[in-house]
Short mmCIF file of N, CA, C and O in Angstrom, two decimals:
data_model
loop_
_atom_site.label_atom_id
_atom_site.label_comp_id
_atom_site.label_asym_id
_atom_site.label_seq_id
_atom_site.Cartn_x
_atom_site.Cartn_y
_atom_site.Cartn_z
N GLU U 58 18.75 13.09 -24.41
CA GLU U 58 17.40 13.14 -24.93
C GLU U 58 16.61 14.15 -24.11
O GLU U 58 16.64 14.14 -22.89
N HIS U 59 15.89 15.02 -24.76
CA HIS U 59 15.08 16.02 -24.08
C HIS U 59 13.82 15.37 -23.54
O HIS U 59 13.09 14.71 -24.27
N LEU U 60 13.56 15.56 -22.27
CA LEU U 60 12.40 14.93 -21.63
C LEU U 60 11.20 15.86 -21.53
O LEU U 60 10.17 15.49 -21.01
N GLY U 61 11.34 17.09 -22.01
CA GLY U 61 10.23 18.02 -21.95
C GLY U 61 9.99 18.57 -20.56
O GLY U 61 8.88 18.95 -20.22
N LEU U 62 11.03 18.60 -19.73
CA LEU U 62 10.89 19.09 -18.37
C LEU U 62 11.26 20.56 -18.31
O LEU U 62 12.17 21.01 -18.97
N ASP U 63 10.56 21.30 -17.49
CA ASP U 63 10.85 22.71 -17.28
C ASP U 63 11.87 22.81 -16.16
O ASP U 63 11.52 22.90 -14.99
N VAL U 64 13.15 22.77 -16.51
CA VAL U 64 14.19 22.78 -15.49
C VAL U 64 14.35 24.14 -14.85
O VAL U 64 15.02 24.27 -13.84
N ALA U 65 13.73 25.17 -15.40
CA ALA U 65 13.81 26.49 -14.82
C ALA U 65 12.92 26.62 -13.58
O ALA U 65 13.12 27.51 -12.77
N ALA U 66 11.94 25.74 -13.44
CA ALA U 66 11.04 25.81 -12.29
C ALA U 66 11.78 25.32 -11.05
O ALA U 66 12.21 24.17 -11.00
N PRO U 67 11.93 26.16 -10.02
CA PRO U 67 12.68 25.75 -8.84
C PRO U 67 11.97 24.70 -8.01
O PRO U 67 12.59 23.95 -7.29
N ASP U 68 10.65 24.61 -8.12
CA ASP U 68 9.87 23.65 -7.35
C ASP U 68 8.90 22.96 -8.30
O ASP U 68 8.02 23.60 -8.85
N ALA U 69 9.05 21.68 -8.48
CA ALA U 69 8.21 20.95 -9.44
C ALA U 69 6.73 21.06 -9.08
O ALA U 69 5.88 21.09 -9.95
N ARG U 70 6.43 21.14 -7.80
CA ARG U 70 5.03 21.27 -7.40
C ARG U 70 4.47 22.61 -7.85
O ARG U 70 3.34 22.69 -8.29
N ALA U 71 5.27 23.64 -7.76
CA ALA U 71 4.82 24.96 -8.20
C ALA U 71 4.61 24.97 -9.71
O ALA U 71 3.80 25.72 -10.22
N ALA U 72 5.33 24.12 -10.41
CA ALA U 72 5.22 24.06 -11.86
C ALA U 72 4.01 23.23 -12.30
O ALA U 72 3.79 23.04 -13.47
N GLY U 73 3.25 22.70 -11.33
CA GLY U 73 2.05 21.94 -11.65
C GLY U 73 2.32 20.49 -11.99
O GLY U 73 1.51 19.83 -12.62
N ALA U 74 3.43 19.96 -11.54
CA ALA U 74 3.80 18.58 -11.85
C ALA U 74 3.06 17.57 -10.98
O ALA U 74 3.13 16.39 -11.23
N GLY U 75 2.35 18.03 -9.96
CA GLY U 75 1.65 17.10 -9.07
C GLY U 75 2.59 16.55 -8.02
O GLY U 75 3.57 17.19 -7.66
N GLU U 76 2.28 15.36 -7.54
CA GLU U 76 3.08 14.75 -6.49
C GLU U 76 4.48 14.43 -6.99
O GLU U 76 4.65 13.89 -8.07
N VAL U 77 5.46 14.77 -6.19
CA VAL U 77 6.85 14.47 -6.53
C VAL U 77 7.29 13.28 -5.67
O VAL U 77 7.15 13.32 -4.45
N VAL U 78 7.77 12.23 -6.33
CA VAL U 78 8.23 11.05 -5.60
C VAL U 78 9.62 10.68 -6.07
O VAL U 78 10.05 11.07 -7.15
N ALA U 79 10.30 9.91 -5.25
CA ALA U 79 11.63 9.43 -5.62
C ALA U 79 11.52 8.53 -6.84
O ALA U 79 10.48 7.88 -7.07
N LEU U 80 12.56 8.49 -7.62
CA LEU U 80 12.57 7.68 -8.83
C LEU U 80 12.28 6.21 -8.52
O LEU U 80 11.51 5.57 -9.23
N ALA U 81 12.86 5.70 -7.47
CA ALA U 81 12.63 4.29 -7.10
C ALA U 81 11.16 4.04 -6.79
O ALA U 81 10.60 3.00 -7.16
N GLU U 82 10.51 5.00 -6.13
CA GLU U 82 9.08 4.86 -5.81
C GLU U 82 8.24 4.93 -7.08
O GLU U 82 7.28 4.18 -7.24
N ALA U 83 8.60 5.84 -7.97
CA ALA U 83 7.87 5.95 -9.24
C ALA U 83 8.00 4.65 -10.04
O ALA U 83 7.02 4.17 -10.63
N GLU U 84 9.19 4.06 -10.03
CA GLU U 84 9.41 2.79 -10.72
C GLU U 84 8.58 1.69 -10.09
O GLU U 84 7.94 0.90 -10.78
N ARG U 85 8.56 1.64 -8.76
CA ARG U 85 7.78 0.62 -8.05
C ARG U 85 6.29 0.73 -8.40
O ARG U 85 5.63 -0.26 -8.67
N ARG U 86 5.80 1.96 -8.43
CA ARG U 86 4.39 2.19 -8.76
C ARG U 86 4.09 1.79 -10.20
O ARG U 86 3.04 1.21 -10.48
N ALA U 87 5.01 2.11 -11.11
CA ALA U 87 4.80 1.77 -12.52
C ALA U 87 4.77 0.25 -12.70
O ALA U 87 3.92 -0.28 -13.43
N ILE U 88 5.65 -0.44 -12.02
CA ILE U 88 5.68 -1.90 -12.11
C ILE U 88 4.40 -2.49 -11.52
O ILE U 88 3.78 -3.38 -12.13
N ALA U 89 3.98 -1.99 -10.37
CA ALA U 89 2.76 -2.49 -9.74
C ALA U 89 1.55 -2.25 -10.65
O ALA U 89 0.71 -3.14 -10.81
N ALA U 90 1.48 -1.07 -11.25
CA ALA U 90 0.36 -0.76 -12.14
C ALA U 90 0.37 -1.64 -13.38
O ALA U 90 -0.67 -2.13 -13.83
N ALA U 91 1.56 -1.89 -13.94
CA ALA U 91 1.66 -2.73 -15.13
C ALA U 91 1.26 -4.16 -14.81
O ALA U 91 0.54 -4.80 -15.59
N LEU U 92 1.69 -4.66 -13.66
CA LEU U 92 1.31 -6.02 -13.27
C LEU U 92 -0.19 -6.11 -13.01
O LEU U 92 -0.84 -7.08 -13.41
N ALA U 93 -0.75 -5.09 -12.38
CA ALA U 93 -2.19 -5.09 -12.12
C ALA U 93 -2.99 -5.06 -13.41
O ALA U 93 -3.98 -5.78 -13.56
N SER U 94 -2.55 -4.23 -14.35
CA SER U 94 -3.31 -4.08 -15.59
C SER U 94 -3.18 -5.28 -16.51
O SER U 94 -3.99 -5.45 -17.42
N THR U 95 -2.19 -6.13 -16.25
CA THR U 95 -2.00 -7.32 -17.08
C THR U 95 -2.39 -8.60 -16.34
O THR U 95 -2.07 -9.70 -16.79
N GLY U 96 -3.04 -8.43 -15.20
CA GLY U 96 -3.45 -9.59 -14.43
C GLY U 96 -2.28 -10.40 -13.90
O GLY U 96 -2.38 -11.60 -13.71
N GLY U 97 -1.15 -9.74 -13.66
CA GLY U 97 0.03 -10.41 -13.13
C GLY U 97 0.91 -11.06 -14.18
O GLY U 97 1.89 -11.73 -13.84
N ASN U 98 0.59 -10.86 -15.45
CA ASN U 98 1.37 -11.45 -16.54
C ASN U 98 2.67 -10.67 -16.69
O ASN U 98 2.69 -9.55 -17.20
N LYS U 99 3.78 -11.26 -16.24
CA LYS U 99 5.07 -10.56 -16.23
C LYS U 99 5.57 -10.25 -17.64
O LYS U 99 6.15 -9.19 -17.87
N ALA U 100 5.37 -11.17 -18.55
CA ALA U 100 5.84 -10.93 -19.93
C ALA U 100 5.12 -9.72 -20.53
O ALA U 100 5.74 -8.85 -21.14
N ARG U 101 3.81 -9.66 -20.35
CA ARG U 101 3.03 -8.54 -20.89
C ARG U 101 3.35 -7.25 -20.13
O ARG U 101 3.46 -6.19 -20.72
N ALA U 102 3.52 -7.33 -18.81
CA ALA U 102 3.87 -6.15 -18.01
C ALA U 102 5.20 -5.58 -18.48
O ALA U 102 5.35 -4.36 -18.60
N ALA U 103 6.16 -6.44 -18.76
CA ALA U 103 7.46 -5.98 -19.27
C ALA U 103 7.28 -5.26 -20.60
O ALA U 103 7.90 -4.22 -20.85
N GLU U 104 6.42 -5.79 -21.46
CA GLU U 104 6.14 -5.13 -22.74
C GLU U 104 5.53 -3.75 -22.51
O GLU U 104 5.92 -2.78 -23.16
N VAL U 105 4.56 -3.67 -21.61
CA VAL U 105 3.91 -2.39 -21.30
C VAL U 105 4.94 -1.37 -20.80
O VAL U 105 4.89 -0.20 -21.16
N LEU U 106 5.87 -1.84 -19.98
CA LEU U 106 6.90 -0.97 -19.42
C LEU U 106 8.05 -0.71 -20.39
O LEU U 106 8.92 0.10 -20.10
N ASP U 107 8.05 -1.43 -21.51
CA ASP U 107 9.11 -1.32 -22.52
C ASP U 107 10.48 -1.68 -21.95
O ASP U 107 11.47 -0.99 -22.16
N ILE U 108 10.48 -2.78 -21.18
CA ILE U 108 11.72 -3.32 -20.64
C ILE U 108 11.73 -4.82 -20.91
O ILE U 108 10.70 -5.43 -21.17
N ALA U 109 12.91 -5.42 -20.85
CA ALA U 109 13.02 -6.86 -21.03
C ALA U 109 12.40 -7.57 -19.83
O ALA U 109 12.41 -7.06 -18.70
N ARG U 110 11.86 -8.75 -20.08
CA ARG U 110 11.26 -9.52 -18.99
C ARG U 110 12.31 -9.82 -17.92
O ARG U 110 12.02 -9.79 -16.72
N SER U 111 13.54 -10.09 -18.34
CA SER U 111 14.61 -10.36 -17.37
C SER U 111 14.87 -9.14 -16.49
O SER U 111 15.16 -9.27 -15.30
N THR U 112 14.74 -7.94 -17.05
CA THR U 112 14.91 -6.72 -16.27
C THR U 112 13.79 -6.59 -15.25
O THR U 112 14.03 -6.25 -14.09
N LEU U 113 12.57 -6.86 -15.67
CA LEU U 113 11.43 -6.82 -14.75
C LEU U 113 11.64 -7.83 -13.62
O LEU U 113 11.46 -7.51 -12.45
N ASN U 114 12.03 -9.04 -13.97
CA ASN U 114 12.27 -10.07 -12.95
C ASN U 114 13.35 -9.64 -11.97
O ASN U 114 13.21 -9.85 -10.76
N GLU U 115 14.40 -9.01 -12.46
CA GLU U 115 15.48 -8.54 -11.59
C GLU U 115 14.98 -7.43 -10.66
O GLU U 115 15.29 -7.42 -9.47
N LYS U 116 14.19 -6.51 -11.19
CA LYS U 116 13.64 -5.43 -10.36
C LYS U 116 12.70 -5.99 -9.30
O LYS U 116 12.71 -5.53 -8.15
N LEU U 117 11.92 -6.99 -9.65
CA LEU U 117 11.03 -7.62 -8.68
C LEU U 117 11.83 -8.37 -7.61
O LEU U 117 11.49 -8.35 -6.43
N ARG U 118 12.90 -9.03 -8.03
CA ARG U 118 13.74 -9.76 -7.09
C ARG U 118 14.39 -8.82 -6.09
O ARG U 118 14.51 -9.13 -4.90
N ARG U 119 14.81 -7.64 -6.56
CA ARG U 119 15.50 -6.69 -5.69
C ARG U 119 14.56 -5.82 -4.88
O ARG U 119 15.01 -5.13 -3.98
N ALA U 120 13.28 -5.83 -5.21
CA ALA U 120 12.32 -4.97 -4.51
C ALA U 120 12.18 -5.40 -3.06
O ALA U 120 12.14 -6.59 -2.76
N PRO U 121 12.11 -4.41 -2.16
CA PRO U 121 11.90 -4.78 -0.75
C PRO U 121 10.51 -5.41 -0.56
O PRO U 121 9.57 -5.04 -1.24
N ALA U 122 10.44 -6.35 0.34
CA ALA U 122 9.15 -7.01 0.62
C ALA U 122 8.23 -6.04 1.32
O ALA U 122 8.65 -5.28 2.19
N ASP U 123 6.96 -6.04 0.93
CA ASP U 123 5.98 -5.15 1.57
C ASP U 123 5.44 -5.76 2.84
O ASP U 123 5.41 -6.88 3.07
#
């Protein structure tokens, strides 16, 4: 599936992509934002993230403690 990324750009920052973070960090931030925007409702957060609730629960279980 084409993601609309400019793979010709040698540096994503130079391409105007903004902050570049590891995929795991981006996922952690997306989960935190979804939970915050849903008031901690995991079922709704999973819907917002377009993942199964069981997947969200597994990701939360495996997440390192802050």
